[in-house]
JSON list of C-alpha atoms in Angstrom, two decimals:
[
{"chain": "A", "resi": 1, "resn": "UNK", "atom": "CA", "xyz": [0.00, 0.00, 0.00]},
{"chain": "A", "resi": 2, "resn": "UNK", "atom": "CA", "xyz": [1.75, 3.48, -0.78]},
{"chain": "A", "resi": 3, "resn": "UNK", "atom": "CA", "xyz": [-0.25, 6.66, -0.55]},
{"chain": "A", "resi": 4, "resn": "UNK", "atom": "CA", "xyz": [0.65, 10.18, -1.53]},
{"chain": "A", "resi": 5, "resn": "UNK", "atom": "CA", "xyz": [-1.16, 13.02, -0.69]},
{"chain": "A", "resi": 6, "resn": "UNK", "atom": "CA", "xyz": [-1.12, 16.53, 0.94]},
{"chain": "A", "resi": 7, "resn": "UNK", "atom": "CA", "xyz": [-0.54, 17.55, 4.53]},
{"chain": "A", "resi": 8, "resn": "UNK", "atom": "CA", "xyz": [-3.61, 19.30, 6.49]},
{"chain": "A", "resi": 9, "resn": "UNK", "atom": "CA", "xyz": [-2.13, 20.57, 9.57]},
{"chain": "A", "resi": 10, "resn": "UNK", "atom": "CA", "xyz": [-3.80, 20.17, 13.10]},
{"chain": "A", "resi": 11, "resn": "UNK", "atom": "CA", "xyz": [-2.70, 20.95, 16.42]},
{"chain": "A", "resi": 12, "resn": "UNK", "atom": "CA", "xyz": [-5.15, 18.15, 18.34]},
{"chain": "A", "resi": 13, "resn": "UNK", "atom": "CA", "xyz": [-7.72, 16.38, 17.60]},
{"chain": "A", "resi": 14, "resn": "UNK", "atom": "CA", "xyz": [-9.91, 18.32, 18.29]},
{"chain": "A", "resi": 15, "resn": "UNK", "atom": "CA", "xyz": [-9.06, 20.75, 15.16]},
{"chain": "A", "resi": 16, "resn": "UNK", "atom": "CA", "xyz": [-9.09, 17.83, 12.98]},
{"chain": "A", "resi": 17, "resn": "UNK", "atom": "CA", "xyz": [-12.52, 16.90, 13.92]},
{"chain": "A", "resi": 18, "resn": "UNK", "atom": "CA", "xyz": [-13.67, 20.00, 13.01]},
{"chain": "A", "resi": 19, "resn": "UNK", "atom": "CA", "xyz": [-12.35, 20.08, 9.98]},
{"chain": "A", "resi": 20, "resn": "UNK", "atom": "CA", "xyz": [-13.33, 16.45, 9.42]},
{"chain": "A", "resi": 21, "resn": "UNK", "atom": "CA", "xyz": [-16.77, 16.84, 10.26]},
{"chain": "A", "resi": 22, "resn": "UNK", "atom": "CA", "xyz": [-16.96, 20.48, 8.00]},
{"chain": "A", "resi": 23, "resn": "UNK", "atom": "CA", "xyz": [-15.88, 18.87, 5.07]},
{"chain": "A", "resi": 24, "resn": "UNK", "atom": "CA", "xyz": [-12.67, 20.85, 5.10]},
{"chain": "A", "resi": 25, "resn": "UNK", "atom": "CA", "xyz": [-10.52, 17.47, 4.78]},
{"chain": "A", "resi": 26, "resn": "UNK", "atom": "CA", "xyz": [-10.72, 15.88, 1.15]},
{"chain": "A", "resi": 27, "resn": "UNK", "atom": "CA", "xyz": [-9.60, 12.67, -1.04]},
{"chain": "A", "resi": 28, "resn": "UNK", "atom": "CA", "xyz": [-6.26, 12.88, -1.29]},
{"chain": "A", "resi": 29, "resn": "UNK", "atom": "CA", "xyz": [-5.54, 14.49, 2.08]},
{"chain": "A", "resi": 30, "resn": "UNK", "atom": "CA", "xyz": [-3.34, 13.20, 4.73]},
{"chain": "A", "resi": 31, "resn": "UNK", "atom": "CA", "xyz": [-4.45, 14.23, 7.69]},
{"chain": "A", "resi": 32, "resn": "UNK", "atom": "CA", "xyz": [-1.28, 15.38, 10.41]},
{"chain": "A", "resi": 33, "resn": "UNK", "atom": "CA", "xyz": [-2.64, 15.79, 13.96]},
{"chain": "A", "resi": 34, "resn": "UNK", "atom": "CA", "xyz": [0.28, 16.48, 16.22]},
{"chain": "A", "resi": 35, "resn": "UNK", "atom": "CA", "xyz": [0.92, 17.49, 20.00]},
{"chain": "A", "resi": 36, "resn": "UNK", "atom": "CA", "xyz": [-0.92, 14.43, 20.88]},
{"chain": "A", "resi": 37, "resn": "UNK", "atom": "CA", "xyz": [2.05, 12.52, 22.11]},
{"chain": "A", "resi": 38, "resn": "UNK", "atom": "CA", "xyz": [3.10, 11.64, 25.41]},
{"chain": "A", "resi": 39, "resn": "UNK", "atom": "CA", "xyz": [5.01, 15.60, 26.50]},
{"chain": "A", "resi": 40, "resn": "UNK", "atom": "CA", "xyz": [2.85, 17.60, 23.96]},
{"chain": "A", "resi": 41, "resn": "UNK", "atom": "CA", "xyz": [-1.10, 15.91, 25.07]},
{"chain": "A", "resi": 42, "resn": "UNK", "atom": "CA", "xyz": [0.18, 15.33, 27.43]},
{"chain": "A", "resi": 43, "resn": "UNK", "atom": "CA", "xyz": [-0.77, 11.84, 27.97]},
{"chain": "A", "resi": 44, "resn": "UNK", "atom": "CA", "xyz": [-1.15, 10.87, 24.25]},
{"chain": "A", "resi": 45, "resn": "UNK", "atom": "CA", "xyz": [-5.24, 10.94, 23.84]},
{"chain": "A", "resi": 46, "resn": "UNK", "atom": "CA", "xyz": [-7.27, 8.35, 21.40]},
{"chain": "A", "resi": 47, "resn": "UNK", "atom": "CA", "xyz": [-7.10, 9.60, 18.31]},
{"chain": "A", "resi": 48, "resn": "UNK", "atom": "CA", "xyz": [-10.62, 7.17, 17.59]},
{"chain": "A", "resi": 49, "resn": "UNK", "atom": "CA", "xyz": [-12.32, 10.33, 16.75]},
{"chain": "A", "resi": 50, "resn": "UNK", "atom": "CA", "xyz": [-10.74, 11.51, 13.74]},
{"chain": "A", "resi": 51, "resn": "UNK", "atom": "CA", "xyz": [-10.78, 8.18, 11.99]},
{"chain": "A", "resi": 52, "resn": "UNK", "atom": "CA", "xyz": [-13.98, 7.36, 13.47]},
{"chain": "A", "resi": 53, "resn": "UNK", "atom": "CA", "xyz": [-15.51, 10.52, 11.37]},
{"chain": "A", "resi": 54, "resn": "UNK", "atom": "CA", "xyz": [-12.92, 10.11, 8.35]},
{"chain": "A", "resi": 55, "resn": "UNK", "atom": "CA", "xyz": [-15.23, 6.60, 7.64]},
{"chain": "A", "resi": 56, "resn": "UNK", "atom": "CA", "xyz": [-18.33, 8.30, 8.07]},
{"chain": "A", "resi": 57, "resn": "UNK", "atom": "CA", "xyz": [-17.73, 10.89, 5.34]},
{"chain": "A", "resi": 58, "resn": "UNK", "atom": "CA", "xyz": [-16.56, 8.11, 2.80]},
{"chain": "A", "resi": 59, "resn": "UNK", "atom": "CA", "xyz": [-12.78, 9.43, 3.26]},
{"chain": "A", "resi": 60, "resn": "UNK", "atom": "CA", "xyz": [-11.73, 6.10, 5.22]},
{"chain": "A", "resi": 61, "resn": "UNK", "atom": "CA", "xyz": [-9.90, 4.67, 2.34]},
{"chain": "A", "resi": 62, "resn": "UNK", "atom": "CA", "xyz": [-9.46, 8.23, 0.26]},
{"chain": "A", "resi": 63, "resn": "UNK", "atom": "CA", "xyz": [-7.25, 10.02, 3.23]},
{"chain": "A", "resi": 64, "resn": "UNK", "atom": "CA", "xyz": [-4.28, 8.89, 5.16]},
{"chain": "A", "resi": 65, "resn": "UNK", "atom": "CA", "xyz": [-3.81, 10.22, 9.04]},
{"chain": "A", "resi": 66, "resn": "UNK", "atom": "CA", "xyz": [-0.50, 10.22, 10.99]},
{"chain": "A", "resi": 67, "resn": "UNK", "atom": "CA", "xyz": [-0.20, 11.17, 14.47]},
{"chain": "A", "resi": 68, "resn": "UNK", "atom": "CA", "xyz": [2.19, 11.39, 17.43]},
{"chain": "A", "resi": 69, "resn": "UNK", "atom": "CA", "xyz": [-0.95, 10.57, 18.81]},
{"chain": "A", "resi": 70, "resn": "UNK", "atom": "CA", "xyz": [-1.83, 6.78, 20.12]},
{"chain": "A", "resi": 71, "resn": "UNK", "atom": "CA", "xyz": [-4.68, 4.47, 18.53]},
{"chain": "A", "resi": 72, "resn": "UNK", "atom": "CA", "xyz": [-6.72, 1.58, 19.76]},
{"chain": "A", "resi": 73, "resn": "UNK", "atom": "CA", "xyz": [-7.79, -1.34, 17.95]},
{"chain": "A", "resi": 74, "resn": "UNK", "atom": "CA", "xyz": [-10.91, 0.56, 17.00]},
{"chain": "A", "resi": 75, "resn": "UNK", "atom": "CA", "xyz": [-9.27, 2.28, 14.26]},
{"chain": "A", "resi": 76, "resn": "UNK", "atom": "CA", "xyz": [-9.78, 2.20, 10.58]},
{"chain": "A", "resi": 77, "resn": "UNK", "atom": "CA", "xyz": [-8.05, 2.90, 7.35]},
{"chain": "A", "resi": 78, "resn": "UNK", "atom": "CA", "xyz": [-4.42, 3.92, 7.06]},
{"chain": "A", "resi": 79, "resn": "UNK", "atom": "CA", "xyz": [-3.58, 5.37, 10.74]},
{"chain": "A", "resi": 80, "resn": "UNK", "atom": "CA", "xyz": [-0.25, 6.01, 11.25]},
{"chain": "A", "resi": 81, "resn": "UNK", "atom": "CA", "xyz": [0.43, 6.65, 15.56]},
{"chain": "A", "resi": 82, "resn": "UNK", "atom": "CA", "xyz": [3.28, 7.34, 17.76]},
{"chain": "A", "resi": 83, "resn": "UNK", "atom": "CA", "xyz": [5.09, 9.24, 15.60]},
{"chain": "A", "resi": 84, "resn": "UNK", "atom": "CA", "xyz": [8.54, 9.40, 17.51]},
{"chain": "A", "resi": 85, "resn": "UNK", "atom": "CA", "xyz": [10.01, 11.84, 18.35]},
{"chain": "A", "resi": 86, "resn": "UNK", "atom": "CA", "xyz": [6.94, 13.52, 19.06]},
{"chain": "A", "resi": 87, "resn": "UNK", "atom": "CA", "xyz": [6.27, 17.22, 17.64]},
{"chain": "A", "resi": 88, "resn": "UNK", "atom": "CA", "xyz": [6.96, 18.23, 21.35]},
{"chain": "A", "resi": 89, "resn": "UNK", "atom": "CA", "xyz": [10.25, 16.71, 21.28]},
{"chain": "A", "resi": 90, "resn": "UNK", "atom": "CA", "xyz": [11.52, 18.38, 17.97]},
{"chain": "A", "resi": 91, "resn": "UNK", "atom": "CA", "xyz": [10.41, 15.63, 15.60]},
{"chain": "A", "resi": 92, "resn": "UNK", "atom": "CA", "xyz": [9.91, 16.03, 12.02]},
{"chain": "A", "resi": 93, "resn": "UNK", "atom": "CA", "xyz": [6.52, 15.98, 12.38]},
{"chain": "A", "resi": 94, "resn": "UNK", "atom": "CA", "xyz": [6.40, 19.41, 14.04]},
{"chain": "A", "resi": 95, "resn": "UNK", "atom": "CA", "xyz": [7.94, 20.82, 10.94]},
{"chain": "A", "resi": 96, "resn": "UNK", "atom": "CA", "xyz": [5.49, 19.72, 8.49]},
{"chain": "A", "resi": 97, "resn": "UNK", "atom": "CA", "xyz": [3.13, 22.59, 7.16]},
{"chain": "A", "resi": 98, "resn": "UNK", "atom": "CA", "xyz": [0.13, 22.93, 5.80]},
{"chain": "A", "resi": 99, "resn": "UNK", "atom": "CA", "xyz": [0.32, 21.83, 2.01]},
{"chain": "A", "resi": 100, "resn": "UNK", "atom": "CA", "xyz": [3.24, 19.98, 1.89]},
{"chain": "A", "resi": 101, "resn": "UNK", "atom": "CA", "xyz": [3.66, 16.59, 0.12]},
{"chain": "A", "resi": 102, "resn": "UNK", "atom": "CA", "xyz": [3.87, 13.17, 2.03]},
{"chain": "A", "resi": 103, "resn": "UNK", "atom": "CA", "xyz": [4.78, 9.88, 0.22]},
{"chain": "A", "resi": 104, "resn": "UNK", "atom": "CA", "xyz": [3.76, 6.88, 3.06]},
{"chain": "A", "resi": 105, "resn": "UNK", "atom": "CA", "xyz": [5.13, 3.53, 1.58]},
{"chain": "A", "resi": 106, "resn": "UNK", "atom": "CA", "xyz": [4.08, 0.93, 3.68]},
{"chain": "A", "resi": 107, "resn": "UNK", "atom": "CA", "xyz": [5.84, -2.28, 2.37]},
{"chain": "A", "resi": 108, "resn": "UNK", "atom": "CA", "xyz": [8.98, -0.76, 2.49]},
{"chain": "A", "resi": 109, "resn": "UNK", "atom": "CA", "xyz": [8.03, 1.09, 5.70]},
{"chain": "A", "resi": 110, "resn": "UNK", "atom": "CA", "xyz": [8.92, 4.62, 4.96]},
{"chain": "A", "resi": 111, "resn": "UNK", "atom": "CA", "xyz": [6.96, 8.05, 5.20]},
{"chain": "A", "resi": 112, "resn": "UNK", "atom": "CA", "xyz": [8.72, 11.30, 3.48]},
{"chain": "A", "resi": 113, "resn": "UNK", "atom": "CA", "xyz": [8.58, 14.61, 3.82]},
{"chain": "A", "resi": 114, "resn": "UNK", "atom": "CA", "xyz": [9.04, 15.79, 0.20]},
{"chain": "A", "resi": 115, "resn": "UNK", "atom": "CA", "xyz": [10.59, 18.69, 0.86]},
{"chain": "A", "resi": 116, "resn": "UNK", "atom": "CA", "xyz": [14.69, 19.47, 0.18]},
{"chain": "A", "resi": 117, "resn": "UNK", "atom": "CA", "xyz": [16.94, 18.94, 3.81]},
{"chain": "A", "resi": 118, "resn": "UNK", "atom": "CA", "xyz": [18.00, 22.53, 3.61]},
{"chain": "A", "resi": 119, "resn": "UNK", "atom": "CA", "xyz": [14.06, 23.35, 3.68]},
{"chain": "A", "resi": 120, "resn": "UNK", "atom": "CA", "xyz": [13.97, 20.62, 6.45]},
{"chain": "A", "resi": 121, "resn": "UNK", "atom": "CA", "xyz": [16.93, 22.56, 8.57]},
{"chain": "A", "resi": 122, "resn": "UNK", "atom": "CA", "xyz": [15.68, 25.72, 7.88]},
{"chain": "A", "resi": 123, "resn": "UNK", "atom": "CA", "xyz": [12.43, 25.18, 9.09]},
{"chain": "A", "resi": 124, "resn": "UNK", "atom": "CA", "xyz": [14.19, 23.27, 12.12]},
{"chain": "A", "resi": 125, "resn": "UNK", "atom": "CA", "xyz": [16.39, 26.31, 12.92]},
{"chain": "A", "resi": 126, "resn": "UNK", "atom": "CA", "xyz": [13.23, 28.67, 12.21]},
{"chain": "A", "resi": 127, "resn": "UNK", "atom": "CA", "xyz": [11.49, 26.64, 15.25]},
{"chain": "A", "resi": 128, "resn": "UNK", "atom": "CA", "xyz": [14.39, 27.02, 17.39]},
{"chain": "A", "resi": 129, "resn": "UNK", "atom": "CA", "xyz": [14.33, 30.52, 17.13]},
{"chain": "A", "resi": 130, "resn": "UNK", "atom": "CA", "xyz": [11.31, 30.65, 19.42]},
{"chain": "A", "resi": 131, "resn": "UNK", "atom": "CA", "xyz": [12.66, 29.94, 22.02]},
{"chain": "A", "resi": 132, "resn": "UNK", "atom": "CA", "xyz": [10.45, 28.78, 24.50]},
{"chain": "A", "resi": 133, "resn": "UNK", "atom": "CA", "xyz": [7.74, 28.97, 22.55]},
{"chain": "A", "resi": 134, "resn": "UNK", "atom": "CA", "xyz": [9.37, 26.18, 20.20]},
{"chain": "A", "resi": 135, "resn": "UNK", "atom": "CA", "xyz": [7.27, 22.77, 19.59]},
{"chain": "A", "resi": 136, "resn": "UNK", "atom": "CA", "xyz": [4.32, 23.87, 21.34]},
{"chain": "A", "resi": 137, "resn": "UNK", "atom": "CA", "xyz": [0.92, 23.88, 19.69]},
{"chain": "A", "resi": 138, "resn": "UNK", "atom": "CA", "xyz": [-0.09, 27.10, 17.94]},
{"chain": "A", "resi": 139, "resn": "UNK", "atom": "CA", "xyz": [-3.53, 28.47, 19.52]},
{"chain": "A", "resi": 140, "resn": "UNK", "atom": "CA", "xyz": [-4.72, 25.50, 21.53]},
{"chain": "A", "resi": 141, "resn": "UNK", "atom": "CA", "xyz": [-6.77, 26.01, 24.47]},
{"chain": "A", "resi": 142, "resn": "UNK", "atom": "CA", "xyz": [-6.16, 23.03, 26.98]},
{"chain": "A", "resi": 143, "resn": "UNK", "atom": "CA", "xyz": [-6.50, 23.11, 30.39]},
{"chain": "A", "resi": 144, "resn": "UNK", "atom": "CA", "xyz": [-3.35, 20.77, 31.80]},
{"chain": "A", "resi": 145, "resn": "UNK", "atom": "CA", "xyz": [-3.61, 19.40, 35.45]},
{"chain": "A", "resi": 146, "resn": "UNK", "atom": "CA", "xyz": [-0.62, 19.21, 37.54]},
{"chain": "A", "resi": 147, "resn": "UNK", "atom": "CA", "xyz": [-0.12, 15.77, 37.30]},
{"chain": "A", "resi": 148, "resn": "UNK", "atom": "CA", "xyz": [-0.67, 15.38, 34.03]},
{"chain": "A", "resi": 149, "resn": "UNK", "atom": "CA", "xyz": [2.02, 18.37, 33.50]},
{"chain": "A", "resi": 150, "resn": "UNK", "atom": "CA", "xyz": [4.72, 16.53, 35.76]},
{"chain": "A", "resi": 151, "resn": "UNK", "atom": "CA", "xyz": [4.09, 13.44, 33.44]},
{"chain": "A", "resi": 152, "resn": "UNK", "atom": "CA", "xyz": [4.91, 15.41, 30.31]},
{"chain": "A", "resi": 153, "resn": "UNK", "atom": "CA", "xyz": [8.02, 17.00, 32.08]},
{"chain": "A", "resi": 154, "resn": "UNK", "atom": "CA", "xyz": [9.27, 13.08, 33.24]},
{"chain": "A", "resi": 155, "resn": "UNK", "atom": "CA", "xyz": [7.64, 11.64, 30.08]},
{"chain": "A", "resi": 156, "resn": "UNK", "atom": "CA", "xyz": [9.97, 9.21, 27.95]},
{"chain": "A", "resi": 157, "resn": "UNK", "atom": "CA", "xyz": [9.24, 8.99, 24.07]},
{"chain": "A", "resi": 158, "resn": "UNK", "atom": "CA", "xyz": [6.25, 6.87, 22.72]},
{"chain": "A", "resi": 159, "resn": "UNK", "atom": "CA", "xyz": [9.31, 4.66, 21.14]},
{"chain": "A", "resi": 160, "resn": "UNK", "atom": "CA", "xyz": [10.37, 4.36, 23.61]},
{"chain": "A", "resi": 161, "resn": "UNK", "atom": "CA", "xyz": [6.93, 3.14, 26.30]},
{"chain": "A", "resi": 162, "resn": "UNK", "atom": "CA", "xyz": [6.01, 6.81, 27.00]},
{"chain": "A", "resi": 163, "resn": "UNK", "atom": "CA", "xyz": [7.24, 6.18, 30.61]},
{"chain": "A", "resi": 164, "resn": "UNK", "atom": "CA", "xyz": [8.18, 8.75, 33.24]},
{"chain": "A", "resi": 165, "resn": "UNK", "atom": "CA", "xyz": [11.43, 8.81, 34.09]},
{"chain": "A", "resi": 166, "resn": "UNK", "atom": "CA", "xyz": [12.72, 11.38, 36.55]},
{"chain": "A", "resi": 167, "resn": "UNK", "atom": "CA", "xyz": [16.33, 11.77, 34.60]},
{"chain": "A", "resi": 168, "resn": "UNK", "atom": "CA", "xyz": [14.11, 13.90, 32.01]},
{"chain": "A", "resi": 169, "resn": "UNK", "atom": "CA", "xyz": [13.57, 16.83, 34.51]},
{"chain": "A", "resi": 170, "resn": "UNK", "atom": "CA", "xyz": [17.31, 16.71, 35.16]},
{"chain": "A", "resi": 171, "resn": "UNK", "atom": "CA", "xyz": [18.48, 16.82, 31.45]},
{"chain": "A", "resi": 172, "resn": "UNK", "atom": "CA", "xyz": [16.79, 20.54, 31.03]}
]
């Protein structure tokens, strides 16, 4: 199975379903829901919804979604998950925008980014530049318990179990 399409950019799933459910998502799209991992969710919801509603508009075999996100075994159509690292880590997946071509090629288990490596770095060292405000969601209104913030600050990669581990606080 390889699919091509273009990248629709969301910042949680709950942007996607929007989108999904407004018809703004089309054949051809691949659908790129990121923050959803284990730091940027934090705790790396279900993404059930989006594909849930991707089916229901007759786009379950037409679109392509890829998260840092986690799925269950409810899920339908090609879902990609746990995208490691995560778009809160600095993975490549925070510097896709909106537009942008992505080849998945799933016998020979690849996904690009069709875009040159000097676009790649320069988008890479454009993120950097924001200092703090660097891989964080653009414009999403959360609300983050303490715990659940101390997780993301302890959090390990998805690749990696998504376990805390205290030696992440003391690498900052």
């Amino acid at each position: 199975l390889k699919f091509t399409g273009r990248a629709r950019i969301f910042e949680s799933q709950d942007t996607s379903v929007e989108a999904i459910l407004a018809d703004k998502v089309v054949s051809g799209d691949v659908v790129v829901i990121r923050y959803e991992g284990p730091r940027g969710g934090p705790g790396m919801q279900e993404m059930l919804y989006p594909t849930s509603y991707l089916k229901s508009k007759g786009l379950g075999k037409e679109c392509a979604l890829l998260t840092d996100g986690r799925f269950s075994g409810g899920t339908s159509g090609l879902s990609i998950g746990h995208a490691s690292p995560e778009a809160a880590e600095g993975g490549a997946i925070g510097l896709v925008e909106e537009g942008d071509t992505i080849e998945i090629d799933i016998p020979n288990r690849t996904i690009n980014l069709k875009i040159s490596d000097a676009d790649l770095m320069t988008r890479r060292k454009k993120m950097d530049a924001k200092g703090k405000s660097a891989w964080k969601p653009v414009q999403r209104e959360r609300h983050v318990s303490p715990a659940l913030r101390a997780y993301a600050a302890m959090s390990t990669s998805a690749a990696f179990g998504a376990v805390r581990n205290v030696e992440q606080i003391e690498r900052k």
